[in-house]
Short mmCIF file of C-alpha atoms in Angstrom, two decimals:
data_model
loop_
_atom_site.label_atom_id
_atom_site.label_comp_id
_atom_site.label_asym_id
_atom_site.label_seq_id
_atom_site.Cartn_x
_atom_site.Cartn_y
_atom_site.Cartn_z
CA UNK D 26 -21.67 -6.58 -4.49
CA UNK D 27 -23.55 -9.91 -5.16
CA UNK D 28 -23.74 -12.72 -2.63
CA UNK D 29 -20.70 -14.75 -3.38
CA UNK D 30 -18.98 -11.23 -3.12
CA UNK D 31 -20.17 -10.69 0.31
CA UNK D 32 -19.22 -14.07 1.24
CA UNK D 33 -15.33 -13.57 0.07
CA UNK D 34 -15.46 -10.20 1.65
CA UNK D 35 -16.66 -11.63 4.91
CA UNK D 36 -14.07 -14.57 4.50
CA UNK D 37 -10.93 -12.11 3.91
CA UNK D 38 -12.45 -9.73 6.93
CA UNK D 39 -12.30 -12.34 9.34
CA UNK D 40 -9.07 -13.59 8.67
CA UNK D 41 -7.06 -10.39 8.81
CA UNK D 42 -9.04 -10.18 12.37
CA UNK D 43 -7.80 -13.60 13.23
CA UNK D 44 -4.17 -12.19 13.02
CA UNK D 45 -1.91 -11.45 16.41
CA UNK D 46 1.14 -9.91 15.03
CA UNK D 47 1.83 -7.08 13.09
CA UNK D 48 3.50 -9.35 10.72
CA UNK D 49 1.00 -11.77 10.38
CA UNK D 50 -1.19 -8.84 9.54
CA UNK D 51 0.51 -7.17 6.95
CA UNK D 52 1.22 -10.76 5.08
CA UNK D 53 -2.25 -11.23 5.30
CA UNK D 54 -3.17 -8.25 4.08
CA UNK D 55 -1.05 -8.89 0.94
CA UNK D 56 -2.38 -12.62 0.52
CA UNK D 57 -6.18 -12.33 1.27
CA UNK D 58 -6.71 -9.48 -0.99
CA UNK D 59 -5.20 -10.53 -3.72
CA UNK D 60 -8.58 -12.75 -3.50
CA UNK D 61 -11.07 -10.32 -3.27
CA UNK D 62 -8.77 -7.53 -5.83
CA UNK D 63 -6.73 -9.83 -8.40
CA UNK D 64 -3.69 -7.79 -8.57
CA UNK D 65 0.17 -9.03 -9.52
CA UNK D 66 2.23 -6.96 -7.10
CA UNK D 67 1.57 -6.07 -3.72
CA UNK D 68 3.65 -4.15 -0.94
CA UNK D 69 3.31 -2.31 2.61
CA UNK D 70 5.89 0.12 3.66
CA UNK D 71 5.92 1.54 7.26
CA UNK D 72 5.45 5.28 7.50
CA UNK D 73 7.41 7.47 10.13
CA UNK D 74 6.41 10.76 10.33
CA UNK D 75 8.34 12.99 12.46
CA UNK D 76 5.86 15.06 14.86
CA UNK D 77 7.26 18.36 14.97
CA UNK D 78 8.49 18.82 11.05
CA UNK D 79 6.23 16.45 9.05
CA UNK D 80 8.62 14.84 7.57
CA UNK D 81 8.33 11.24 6.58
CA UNK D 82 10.31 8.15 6.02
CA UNK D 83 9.84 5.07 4.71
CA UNK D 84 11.41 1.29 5.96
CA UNK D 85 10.56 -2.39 6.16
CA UNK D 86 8.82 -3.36 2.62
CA UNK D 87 6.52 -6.74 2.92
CA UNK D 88 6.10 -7.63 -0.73
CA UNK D 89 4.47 -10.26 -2.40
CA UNK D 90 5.91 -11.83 -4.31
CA UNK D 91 9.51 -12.03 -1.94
CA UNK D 92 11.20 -10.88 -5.04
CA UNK D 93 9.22 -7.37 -5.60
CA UNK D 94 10.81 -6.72 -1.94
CA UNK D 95 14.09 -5.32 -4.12
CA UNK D 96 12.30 -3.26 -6.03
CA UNK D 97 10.36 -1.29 -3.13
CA UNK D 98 13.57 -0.74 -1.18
CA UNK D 99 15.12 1.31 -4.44
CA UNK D 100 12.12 3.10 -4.59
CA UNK D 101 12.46 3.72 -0.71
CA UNK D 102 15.85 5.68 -1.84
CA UNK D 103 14.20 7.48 -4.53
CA UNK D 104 11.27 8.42 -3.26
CA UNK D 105 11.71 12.15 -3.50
CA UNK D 106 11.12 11.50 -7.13
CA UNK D 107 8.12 9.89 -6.82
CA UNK D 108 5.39 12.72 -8.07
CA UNK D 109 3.15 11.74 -6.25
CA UNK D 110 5.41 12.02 -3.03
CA UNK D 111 2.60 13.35 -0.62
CA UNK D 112 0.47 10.35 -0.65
CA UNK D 113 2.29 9.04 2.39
CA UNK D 114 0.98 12.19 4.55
CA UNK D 115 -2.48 11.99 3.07
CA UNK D 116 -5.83 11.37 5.41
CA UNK D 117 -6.86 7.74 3.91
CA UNK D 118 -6.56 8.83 0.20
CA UNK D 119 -6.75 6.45 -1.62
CA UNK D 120 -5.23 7.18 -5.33
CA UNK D 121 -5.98 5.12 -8.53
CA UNK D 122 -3.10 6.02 -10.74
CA UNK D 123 -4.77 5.19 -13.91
CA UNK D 124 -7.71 7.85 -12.75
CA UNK D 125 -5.30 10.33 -12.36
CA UNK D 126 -2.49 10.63 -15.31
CA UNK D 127 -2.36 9.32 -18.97
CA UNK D 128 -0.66 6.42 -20.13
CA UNK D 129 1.62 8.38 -21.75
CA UNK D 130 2.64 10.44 -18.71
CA UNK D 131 2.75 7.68 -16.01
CA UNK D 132 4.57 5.34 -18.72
CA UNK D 133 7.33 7.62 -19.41
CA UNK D 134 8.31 9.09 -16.21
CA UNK D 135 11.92 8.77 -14.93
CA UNK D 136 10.87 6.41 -11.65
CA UNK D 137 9.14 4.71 -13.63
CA UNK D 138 11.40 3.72 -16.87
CA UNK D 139 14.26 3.34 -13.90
CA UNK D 140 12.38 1.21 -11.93
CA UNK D 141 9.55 -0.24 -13.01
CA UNK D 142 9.26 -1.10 -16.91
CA UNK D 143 10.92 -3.96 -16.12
CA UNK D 144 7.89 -5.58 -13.97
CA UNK D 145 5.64 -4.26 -17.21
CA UNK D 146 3.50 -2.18 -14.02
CA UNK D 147 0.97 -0.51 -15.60
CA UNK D 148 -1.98 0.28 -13.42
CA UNK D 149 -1.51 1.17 -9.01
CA UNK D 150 -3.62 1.50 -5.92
CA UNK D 151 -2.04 3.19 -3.28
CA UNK D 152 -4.13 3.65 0.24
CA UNK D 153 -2.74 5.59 3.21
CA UNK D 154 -3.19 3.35 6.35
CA UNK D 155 -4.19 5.80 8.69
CA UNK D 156 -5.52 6.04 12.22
CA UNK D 157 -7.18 9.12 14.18
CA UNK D 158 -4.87 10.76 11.50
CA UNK D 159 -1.29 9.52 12.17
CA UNK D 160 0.45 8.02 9.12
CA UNK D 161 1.10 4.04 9.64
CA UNK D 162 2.26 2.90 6.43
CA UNK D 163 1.05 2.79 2.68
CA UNK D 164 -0.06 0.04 0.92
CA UNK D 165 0.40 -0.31 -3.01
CA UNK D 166 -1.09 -3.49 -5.31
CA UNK D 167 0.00 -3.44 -8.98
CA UNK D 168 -1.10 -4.91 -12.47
CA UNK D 169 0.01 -5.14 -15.50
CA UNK D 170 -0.42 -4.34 -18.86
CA UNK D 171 -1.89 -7.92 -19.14
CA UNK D 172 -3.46 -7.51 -16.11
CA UNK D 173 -5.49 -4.59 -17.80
CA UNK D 174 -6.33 -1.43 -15.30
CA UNK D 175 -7.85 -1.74 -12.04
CA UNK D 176 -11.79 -1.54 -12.02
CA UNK D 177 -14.54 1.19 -9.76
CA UNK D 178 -15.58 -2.22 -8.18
CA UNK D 179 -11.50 -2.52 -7.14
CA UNK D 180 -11.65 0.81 -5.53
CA UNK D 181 -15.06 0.12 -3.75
CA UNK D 182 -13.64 -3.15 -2.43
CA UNK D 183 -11.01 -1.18 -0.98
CA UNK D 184 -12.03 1.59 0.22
CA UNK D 185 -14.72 -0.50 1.81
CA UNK D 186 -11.96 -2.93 3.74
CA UNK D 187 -9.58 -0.34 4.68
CA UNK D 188 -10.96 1.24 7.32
CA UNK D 189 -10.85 -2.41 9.40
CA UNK D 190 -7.24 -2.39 8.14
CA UNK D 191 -6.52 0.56 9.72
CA UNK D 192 -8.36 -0.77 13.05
CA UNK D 193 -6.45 -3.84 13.34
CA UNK D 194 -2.82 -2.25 12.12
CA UNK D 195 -3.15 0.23 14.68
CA UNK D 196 -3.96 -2.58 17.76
CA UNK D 197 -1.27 -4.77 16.54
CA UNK D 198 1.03 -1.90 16.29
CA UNK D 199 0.23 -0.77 19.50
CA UNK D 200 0.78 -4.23 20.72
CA UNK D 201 4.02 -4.54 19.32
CA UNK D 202 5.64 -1.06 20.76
CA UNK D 203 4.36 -2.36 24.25
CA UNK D 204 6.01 -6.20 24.23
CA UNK D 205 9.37 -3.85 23.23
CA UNK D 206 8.56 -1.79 25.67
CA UNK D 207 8.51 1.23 24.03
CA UNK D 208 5.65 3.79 23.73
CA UNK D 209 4.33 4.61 20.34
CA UNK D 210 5.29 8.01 18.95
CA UNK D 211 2.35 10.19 18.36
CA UNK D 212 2.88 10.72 14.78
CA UNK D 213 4.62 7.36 13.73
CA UNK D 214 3.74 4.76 12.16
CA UNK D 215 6.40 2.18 13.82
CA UNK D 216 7.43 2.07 18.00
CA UNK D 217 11.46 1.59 16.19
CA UNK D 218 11.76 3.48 13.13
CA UNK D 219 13.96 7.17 13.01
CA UNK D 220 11.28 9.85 12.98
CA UNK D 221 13.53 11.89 10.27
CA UNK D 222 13.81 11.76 6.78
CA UNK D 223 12.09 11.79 3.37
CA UNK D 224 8.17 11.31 2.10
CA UNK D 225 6.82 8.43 0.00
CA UNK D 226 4.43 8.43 -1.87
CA UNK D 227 3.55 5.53 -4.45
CA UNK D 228 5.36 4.34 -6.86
CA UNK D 229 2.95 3.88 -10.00
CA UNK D 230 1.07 6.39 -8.18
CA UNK D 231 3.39 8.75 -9.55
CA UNK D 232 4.83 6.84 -12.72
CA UNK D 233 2.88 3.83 -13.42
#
């Protein structure tokens, strides 16, 4: 990381910390990394996982751009098929799909010919958000073939910021749950989603 690295690191770091809704964060999540990791797509999805079965379900896509916002929510009712569906009850795994499966695997799955060819995805993060190991939601970024694959350095960057993420989702959440004045579900990653129903787990993760 050289010094003008540091600098934008610093820069993005202290404005997720400036943020006092749960909203705000996520958005800024989405906006200020696309500075520090130049990526085309971006989306959180909240994470419910019900305490007593494990099971997970997925709700609420923030996407950027607006328009992506469509596509998450038909993954959302697909994501069974999503190979790599146990990303979303992972301990702050963060997958690189392009690390993980060949071009020629990833490019002609069924997710992703149904749902993605058309947005030309062809390389995925996906990071767990995660705290004291409770599920909160997942958060994807996405290039394309233009785009060319994400780099170690995009991973480092990452891995190196989420861990604040987590921090800050987790207070905000918290937050949130208490002005509705509801308590937060040990094992759920939002104070109003249905603790039943299916995993996610990432959409290039498993086909991009």
């Amino acid at each position: 990381m050289d010094k003008n690295q540091f600098y934008l690191y610093n820069d993005v770091l202290y404005k997720l910390l400036s943020c006092t809704t749960l909203d705000s964060l996520k958005r800024a999540i989405l906006r200020e990394l696309r500075l520090l990791i130049p990526y085309r797509y971006g989306s959180i999805i909240t994470i419910c996982q019900n305490p007593e079965t494990g099971k997970i379900t997925h709700s609420e896509p923030v996407c950027i751009p607006a328009e992506f916002t469509e596509l998450e929510e038909a993954w959302i009712d697909h994501d069974e098929d999503d190979d790599y569906f146990w990303l979303s009850a992972s301990q702050e795994s963060i997958v690189r799909v392009s690390d993980v499966q060949s071009d020629e695997v990833r490019l002609g799955s069924t997710t992703y010919r149904t749902l993605y060819q058309r947005y030309d995805i062809y390389d995925q993060i996906g990071v767990n958000l995660v705290y004291e190991g409770t599920p909160m939601a997942i958060l994807d970024i996405y290039r394309t073939r233009q785009d060319q694959s994400f780099s170690d350095q995009d991973a480092f960057f990452l891995k190196a910021m989420v861990k604040h993420i987590n921090c800050l989702y987790h207070r905000l959440l918290s937050q949130q749950a208490a002005a509705q004045g509801a308590a937060l579900p040990s094992g759920s990653g939002s104070a109003t989603s249905s603790p039943t129903g299916r995993p996610k787990s990432s959409p290039s993760s498993s086909n991009t």
